[in-house]
Amino acid sequence: MPDTPGAPLLRRRLVTDMVDWNMVLLTRRELSIRIKILHVINNILFPSIYMPSSSLHVSLQPSQFSLPACTIMDYSTLRRQITFMKKSFFDQGYLDEQFNQLEELQDESSPNFVEEVVALFLKDSPRLLTNIEHTIGKYPQDFHRLDSLVHQLKGSGSSIGAVRMKNECSVFKAHCNDKNLEGCRRSLQRMKREHATLKQKLESYFQLLRQVAPREHAVNSRK
Amino acid sequence: MDRRRIRVLLVEDEEIHRVVARAVLRAAGVEVEEVENGAEAVRRVRESGAGGGSGAYNLIFTDKQMPVMDGHEATRQIRAMGVATPIVAVSSDSLPPDVQAFITAGANDFTPKPLTKEKLGHILAKFGLA
């Protein structure tokens, strides 16, 4: 069936609606359904299926409907999710410019640099939080030791741009200086909550990044 | 100045800071050597040709809190050897008393952690290494 006048616009809108549907990860079933719809749009309604601007050219075989592989459409959605997620980290004050600095240091010779630095933070920080909690519980109080531990945690958080963690560490340090144990205790609870939230967000972020990483190379090599 | 000829000694005990600083320094094209405490730093400086020979470092970055020997003491001992290599303290403690303590020990400058491309650029320019 040849394209009729106005058909490219309609096809583009149908496909765009498919891509912009939502920002959540697709389940395999959802992905399969969308692939089938795209197949109908591209191969049955509008047989000339090449759409360079949106990169939605999908050559489909029935066996691909059940594949878990990331299609080009899914790649675009994932990429937008990653961008949205990262923006939210900055908008909500979890990360600052230092995170961008780490990304600028990432290159072909160190392609996982950011994730490696974040992994170091996530390795150090639970140990430091545990040590801080243990030291708070000791008697007599050792504020010098507490200050030293939170100093390390602050530095580690600063390395990845974890601005909320860094700020809470500064609050904790001030309580140490005032020898305010109760203040330290409250601050520690806030630090632990911040840490748990940040850990979950960063792990989700890198999980998404890992999904697009192999495709980035494939997409770039097709250009 | 050809940055490949710039030798920097990084004195830092925590891995995360070494990893970040190393990446920043390498991206700037300088040669980096790393030690994990002040005592090692003093030894390296002594062995590198403290008299300003070809083996000497062009710049030293040092942390404050380190095991064995901290950054203040390492700075004092390096200066006591007559070494004039610029020493820049890199520390999360950036209150005026912390900065002043390093300057008193003989450091030339101080920058809060983490080291960034921009901070490094200013430091290299300040000491004629850009």
Tab-separated table of C-alpha atoms in Angstrom, chain A residues 98 101-102 104-105 113 117 120-121 123-124 147-148 151-152 154-156 158-160 173 177, chain B residues 14-17 19-20 23-24 27 63-65 91-95 113-118:
chain	number	residue	atom	x	y	z
A	98	GLN	CA	30.823	17.663	40.958
A	101	GLN	CA	32.783	16.961	36.584
A	102	LEU	CA	33.072	13.196	37.034
A	104	GLU	CA	33.500	14.917	31.957
A	105	LEU	CA	36.402	12.774	33.148
A	113	PHE	CA	34.658	6.035	35.619
A	117	VAL	CA	33.784	6.451	41.826
A	120	LEU	CA	33.826	3.611	46.049
A	121	PHE	CA	31.511	6.038	47.842
A	123	LYS	CA	31.595	1.005	49.675
A	124	ASP	CA	33.059	3.560	52.129
A	147	ASP	CA	34.688	14.382	63.921
A	148	SER	CA	37.351	12.363	62.122
A	151	HIS	CA	35.198	14.263	58.020
A	152	GLN	CA	35.939	11.181	55.935
A	154	LYS	CA	31.955	14.375	54.055
A	155	GLY	CA	34.995	14.114	51.822
A	156	SER	CA	33.771	10.915	50.231
A	158	SER	CA	31.899	15.575	48.116
A	159	SER	CA	33.800	13.474	45.613
A	160	ILE	CA	30.595	12.445	43.874
A	173	LYS	CA	30.553	18.381	62.689
A	177	ASN	CA	32.346	20.965	68.078
B	14	GLU	CA	41.730	7.521	50.735
B	15	GLU	CA	41.194	5.650	47.505
B	16	ILE	CA	38.190	7.641	46.307
B	17	HIS	CA	40.153	10.894	46.463
B	19	VAL	CA	40.985	8.042	41.941
B	20	VAL	CA	39.336	11.415	41.330
B	23	ALA	CA	41.801	11.375	36.731
B	24	VAL	CA	41.835	15.191	36.937
B	27	ALA	CA	43.255	14.697	31.989
B	63	ASP	CA	45.733	15.813	52.165
B	64	LYS	CA	45.604	16.700	55.860
B	65	GLN	CA	44.409	13.639	57.749
B	91	SER	CA	41.387	18.980	52.277
B	92	SER	CA	37.731	18.792	53.202
B	93	ASP	CA	38.552	20.992	56.231
B	94	SER	CA	38.471	24.437	54.720
B	95	LEU	CA	37.844	26.677	57.714
B	113	LYS	CA	38.322	18.786	48.081
B	114	PRO	CA	37.556	17.505	45.566
B	115	LEU	CA	40.207	18.559	43.047
B	116	THR	CA	38.581	19.713	39.807
B	117	LYS	CA	39.792	20.657	36.363
B	118	GLU	CA	39.131	24.323	37.093
